[in-house]
Amino acid sequence: MNKVKSSNLGYPRIGEKREWKKALEQFWAGKLEKEAFLKQIEEIRLQHLQKQKDQGIDLIPVGDFSLYDQVLDTAVMFGLVPKRFEYGGGKVSLETYFDIARGTKGAVAAEMTKWFNTNYHYIVPELGEAVPALVENRPLQFYKEAKQKLDIDGKPVILGPVTFVKLSKGYKESELKTVVDQFVPLYADILRELQKEGVEWVQIDEPILSTTISKEEVALFNDIYQTLREAAPNVKVILQTYFESIEHYEDVIALPVQGIGLDFVHDYGQNLAALKKYGFPKDKVLAAGVIDGRNIWRANLDDKYSILAEIAGVVSRDRLIVQPSSSLLHTPVTVKSEETLDEVLKGALSFADEKLHEIVVLTKGLQDGKETIQEEIAASTKAIQALNESSFRNNTQVQEAIQNLHTYRAEREAAFKVRQGVQEEAFQLPLLPTTTIGSFPQTQEVRKQRLNWRKGELTDAEYEEYIKAEIKKWIDIQEELGLDVFVHGEFERTDMVEYFGEKLAGFQFTKFGWVQSYGSRCVKPPLIYGDVSYQESMTVKETVYAQSLTTKPVKGMLTGPITILNWSFVRDDISRYDVANQIALALRTEVEILEENGIRMIQVDEPAIREGLPLKRENWESYLNAAVYAFKLATASVQNDTQIHTHMCYSNFEDIIDAIKALDADVISIETSRSHGELIYAFEENTYGKGIGLGVYDIHSPRVPKLEELTRNIDRALQVLDPKLFWINPDCGLKTRGIDETVAALKVMVEAAEQAREKLFVEKVQ
Ligand code: GLN
Ligand code: ZN
């Protein structure tokens, strides 16, 4: 009889100290020859495989490694190179691969978008130009490499045909089946060659099954996987899903594959419930994702064992695989590198390497009996308990506040109509007021000064003086430009979440806790590990100083609770919404202090609300309600004549327009320039009755917009929006831009606003 197997779905690429990133960037910069680069990369790749082998993982993923992105890898494997790049057929060269991802002088990079509900971004394949062909069997190549170099009988990981096509663009929804059918023979070829090589297990990722998809689409899978099975009957295919539960459980488990991989962590309990209700086919293997692949907390092995035992009540042990809930791509590499962390916190952490160990332990327990892993279980319980019992997680004041949330007013005192009148009176703004989103250029110099201050080369006082000088410089610039509502420029912030995390209690920053965001770009999300509470004012000094320099209103600038939540690793011992509300209460204090200090416009940015949406629509409502509540908890206590602003960074927000309205912000600014048309369309369908600024130019490109472009954007917006409510602003913060281009662009913007006002005036007179 087979024993219980341990498996992994994917391993982080970046390396313990981001060696991968460094190699890539050196290569791109021409500082590393191609050969040396490939050698370094190979070493990293093999080292990662070896690590998994040493840990004792039975099914080690191969081919999950990438030089940029796994979706791009899949596209180039099928020779899908957009026409604007040079490509003569055959295996896609390394140069072309990077050109697609990063663009060239003459050709724009392929679009990039979020990988399901994670913070990872993939390159969107462009279908419809080239006929797909298998130009390189990547899984085979990586399988062979692991076998030859490390004697690992790996499990090739392949992005499945339906998910691949669904994530691509360049075809119509109605053509889905026809398009997928083009790829099926290519997948069959891949599997046939793998079979010939003696591959036993293959993981085919179809996370699309965890989203809202129709029964007809699930039926599509049937024919496809039947074809694949016939092509390579000896290869055992695990159809892998992750990030949520599968909706059509009974249909999916009946598909013609040898194994099904399910997420038992992020499934809202639904996969386990379905498993118990409908059972599981006797002839299939269940790959049970019980260790959280997306968070950084040590698993309570006792609880995990119980879940596995429940599963084992339905699926016999010899048909069980123990694994993470998803690829470990979304976690940092190892806790070991964190030498300076608090011991209690560190003891309760588990990054990729530690998670693999947890998997191996659980596998052993399931195989040999729980008593054989008693020590490990006890150690995990103890470590987690220590953190739970620590002062970090026992701030009674915060906990009582959360118990008594109903005593906090989370609605503005008066309705918008009333506030609008009072605010008009108070601010006396012109029609179509102009403003910016918050940050001004974070130049090399700004970053250097901060670094020097952190290194102790600059005293606190000197650094503060420097920041003040920057603020003054930009208040003068805004004055000169003639903007109507000013900002202080955010020069004191590296990052909009980190800045607040460093000032609030309950956050911790790691040294090497990086995860890949896109390409070589990595982010280091803060850990929200304890009760979040207010400690000191965070923005008052800079904002009040800025306001003291001008008679124009200066907006206070905060990052909202949901954005802070979504861009952090969040403790999982209490509900995420409780954490959001803890953050909201701390921000509420800051909002009140700003107000007391004469700051009467306060912007609370929530660029990340939309990306936190659950994958399935049925779960949207509770998420959005919680998001709206947290925002209002943070902002609603102000007086009627204090104006609350918010900002969001995406365009297709039709999905969440009701939630946006429910935030009850007096003014919202939304990133739209890249898809102005679509957005206007959205407003034809939905009226919006509060202050709104649709970004009139795209800050993501260094070019200075032309007056006519801005005028066109403004005119179009005014066709569907009330001029009395319309604001004129760029579509996002300006921190990535240079000084000259920023000033030049804003000048054009102010001019466009003036012309638009004149036009409105003339129209009114006529
Ligand atoms: N206030 C922030 C800024 O201007 C907003 C950034 C964002 O939307 N991501 O930089
Ligand atoms: Zn933005």
PDB file of N, CA and C and ligand atoms in Angstrom, residues 436-440 489-490 493 496 557-559 563 567 603 605-608 647-649 671 731-735, ligand 1:
ATOM      1  N   THR A 436      -4.152  67.529  -6.146  1.00  0.00           N
ATOM      2  CA  THR A 436      -3.355  66.348  -6.508  1.00  0.00           C
ATOM      3  C   THR A 436      -3.664  65.257  -5.488  1.00  0.00           C
ATOM      4  N   ILE A 437      -3.082  64.079  -5.689  1.00  0.00           N
ATOM      5  CA  ILE A 437      -3.505  62.908  -4.922  1.00  0.00           C
ATOM      6  C   ILE A 437      -2.724  62.737  -3.618  1.00  0.00           C
ATOM      7  N   GLY A 438      -1.626  63.431  -3.470  1.00  0.00           N
ATOM      8  CA  GLY A 438      -0.941  63.351  -2.179  1.00  0.00           C
ATOM      9  C   GLY A 438       0.564  63.444  -2.277  1.00  0.00           C
ATOM     10  N   SER A 439       1.177  62.538  -3.021  1.00  0.00           N
ATOM     11  CA  SER A 439       2.638  62.549  -3.022  1.00  0.00           C
ATOM     12  C   SER A 439       3.186  63.385  -4.164  1.00  0.00           C
ATOM     13  N   PHE A 440       4.314  64.034  -3.887  1.00  0.00           N
ATOM     14  CA  PHE A 440       5.100  64.694  -4.927  1.00  0.00           C
ATOM     15  C   PHE A 440       6.387  63.895  -5.099  1.00  0.00           C
ATOM     16  N   GLY A 489       2.837  66.622   0.384  1.00  0.00           N
ATOM     17  CA  GLY A 489       3.776  65.962  -0.520  1.00  0.00           C
ATOM     18  C   GLY A 489       4.298  64.604  -0.096  1.00  0.00           C
ATOM     19  N   GLU A 490       4.057  64.201   1.151  1.00  0.00           N
ATOM     20  CA  GLU A 490       4.415  62.858   1.635  1.00  0.00           C
ATOM     21  C   GLU A 490       5.918  62.531   1.570  1.00  0.00           C
ATOM     22  N   ARG A 493       7.497  59.771   3.827  1.00  0.00           N
ATOM     23  CA  ARG A 493       7.038  58.372   3.739  1.00  0.00           C
ATOM     24  C   ARG A 493       7.794  57.596   2.668  1.00  0.00           C
ATOM     25  N   MET A 496       3.203  53.904   1.641  1.00  0.00           N
ATOM     26  CA  MET A 496       1.988  54.383   2.304  1.00  0.00           C
ATOM     27  C   MET A 496       1.467  53.450   3.387  1.00  0.00           C
ATOM     28  N   MET A 557      -3.427  63.463   4.988  1.00  0.00           N
ATOM     29  CA  MET A 557      -3.281  62.335   4.081  1.00  0.00           C
ATOM     30  C   MET A 557      -3.013  61.043   4.858  1.00  0.00           C
ATOM     31  N   LEU A 558      -4.007  60.160   4.879  1.00  0.00           N
ATOM     32  CA  LEU A 558      -3.850  58.902   5.618  1.00  0.00           C
ATOM     33  C   LEU A 558      -4.098  57.715   4.699  1.00  0.00           C
ATOM     34  N   THR A 559      -3.572  56.571   5.082  1.00  0.00           N
ATOM     35  CA  THR A 559      -3.872  55.339   4.351  1.00  0.00           C
ATOM     36  C   THR A 559      -4.992  54.616   5.090  1.00  0.00           C
ATOM     37  N   THR A 563      -6.723  49.082   3.060  1.00  0.00           N
ATOM     38  CA  THR A 563      -5.468  49.048   2.305  1.00  0.00           C
ATOM     39  C   THR A 563      -4.332  48.580   3.211  1.00  0.00           C
ATOM     40  N   TRP A 567      -2.412  44.949   2.382  1.00  0.00           N
ATOM     41  CA  TRP A 567      -1.002  44.961   2.022  1.00  0.00           C
ATOM     42  C   TRP A 567      -0.099  44.501   3.163  1.00  0.00           C
ATOM     43  N   GLN A 603      -7.885  63.247   3.588  1.00  0.00           N
ATOM     44  CA  GLN A 603      -8.022  62.199   2.573  1.00  0.00           C
ATOM     45  C   GLN A 603      -7.574  60.869   3.169  1.00  0.00           C
ATOM     46  N   ASP A 605      -6.845  57.245   1.897  1.00  0.00           N
ATOM     47  CA  ASP A 605      -6.680  56.482   0.658  1.00  0.00           C
ATOM     48  C   ASP A 605      -7.080  55.024   0.839  1.00  0.00           C
ATOM     49  N   GLU A 606      -7.846  54.512  -0.088  1.00  0.00           N
ATOM     50  CA  GLU A 606      -8.171  53.085  -0.073  1.00  0.00           C
ATOM     51  C   GLU A 606      -7.938  52.442  -1.445  1.00  0.00           C
ATOM     52  N   PRO A 607      -6.692  52.521  -1.947  1.00  0.00           N
ATOM     53  CA  PRO A 607      -6.452  51.967  -3.281  1.00  0.00           C
ATOM     54  C   PRO A 607      -6.639  50.454  -3.335  1.00  0.00           C
ATOM     55  N   ALA A 608      -6.632  49.780  -2.182  1.00  0.00           N
ATOM     56  CA  ALA A 608      -6.609  48.310  -2.235  1.00  0.00           C
ATOM     57  C   ALA A 608      -7.951  47.649  -1.924  1.00  0.00           C
ATOM     58  N   HIS A 647      -9.223  58.124  -2.072  1.00  0.00           N
ATOM     59  CA  HIS A 647      -8.642  57.892  -3.405  1.00  0.00           C
ATOM     60  C   HIS A 647      -8.540  56.396  -3.671  1.00  0.00           C
ATOM     61  N   MET A 648      -8.831  56.023  -4.891  1.00  0.00           N
ATOM     62  CA  MET A 648      -8.729  54.613  -5.286  1.00  0.00           C
ATOM     63  C   MET A 648      -7.975  54.520  -6.597  1.00  0.00           C
ATOM     64  N   CYS A 649      -7.298  53.396  -6.776  1.00  0.00           N
ATOM     65  CA  CYS A 649      -6.360  53.287  -7.893  1.00  0.00           C
ATOM     66  C   CYS A 649      -6.752  52.378  -9.036  1.00  0.00           C
ATOM     67  N   GLU A 671      -8.522  56.623 -10.178  1.00  0.00           N
ATOM     68  CA  GLU A 671      -7.589  56.490 -11.294  1.00  0.00           C
ATOM     69  C   GLU A 671      -8.372  56.069 -12.526  1.00  0.00           C
ATOM     70  N   ASP A 731      -4.361  61.180 -11.960  1.00  0.00           N
ATOM     71  CA  ASP A 731      -5.085  59.969 -11.562  1.00  0.00           C
ATOM     72  C   ASP A 731      -4.454  59.214 -10.394  1.00  0.00           C
ATOM     73  N   CYS A 732      -3.260  59.616  -9.955  1.00  0.00           N
ATOM     74  CA  CYS A 732      -2.677  58.953  -8.782  1.00  0.00           C
ATOM     75  C   CYS A 732      -1.590  59.858  -8.212  1.00  0.00           C
ATOM     76  N   GLY A 733      -0.935  59.381  -7.164  1.00  0.00           N
ATOM     77  CA  GLY A 733       0.138  60.158  -6.544  1.00  0.00           C
ATOM     78  C   GLY A 733       1.307  60.337  -7.509  1.00  0.00           C
ATOM     79  N   LEU A 734       2.112  61.401  -7.269  1.00  0.00           N
ATOM     80  CA  LEU A 734       3.158  61.756  -8.226  1.00  0.00           C
ATOM     81  C   LEU A 734       4.544  61.343  -7.764  1.00  0.00           C
ATOM     82  N   LYS A 735       4.624  60.455  -6.791  1.00  0.00           N
ATOM     83  CA  LYS A 735       5.927  60.201  -6.177  1.00  0.00           C
ATOM     84  C   LYS A 735       6.936  59.543  -7.117  1.00  0.00           C
TER      85      LYS A 735
HETATM   86  N1  GLN B   1      -1.733  59.469  -1.388  1.00  0.00           N
HETATM   87  C1  GLN B   1      -0.993  58.455  -2.077  1.00  0.00           C
HETATM   88  C2  GLN B   1      -0.017  59.106  -3.031  1.00  0.00           C
HETATM   89  O1  GLN B   1      -0.337  60.141  -3.546  1.00  0.00           O
HETATM   90  C3  GLN B   1      -1.887  57.543  -2.838  1.00  0.00           C
HETATM   91  C4  GLN B   1      -1.121  56.433  -3.490  1.00  0.00           C
HETATM   92  C5  GLN B   1      -1.961  55.366  -4.100  1.00  0.00           C
HETATM   93  O2  GLN B   1      -3.060  55.579  -4.508  1.00  0.00           O
HETATM   94  N2  GLN B   1      -1.443  54.185  -4.219  1.00  0.00           N
HETATM   95  O3  GLN B   1       1.038  58.578  -3.310  1.00  0.00           O
END
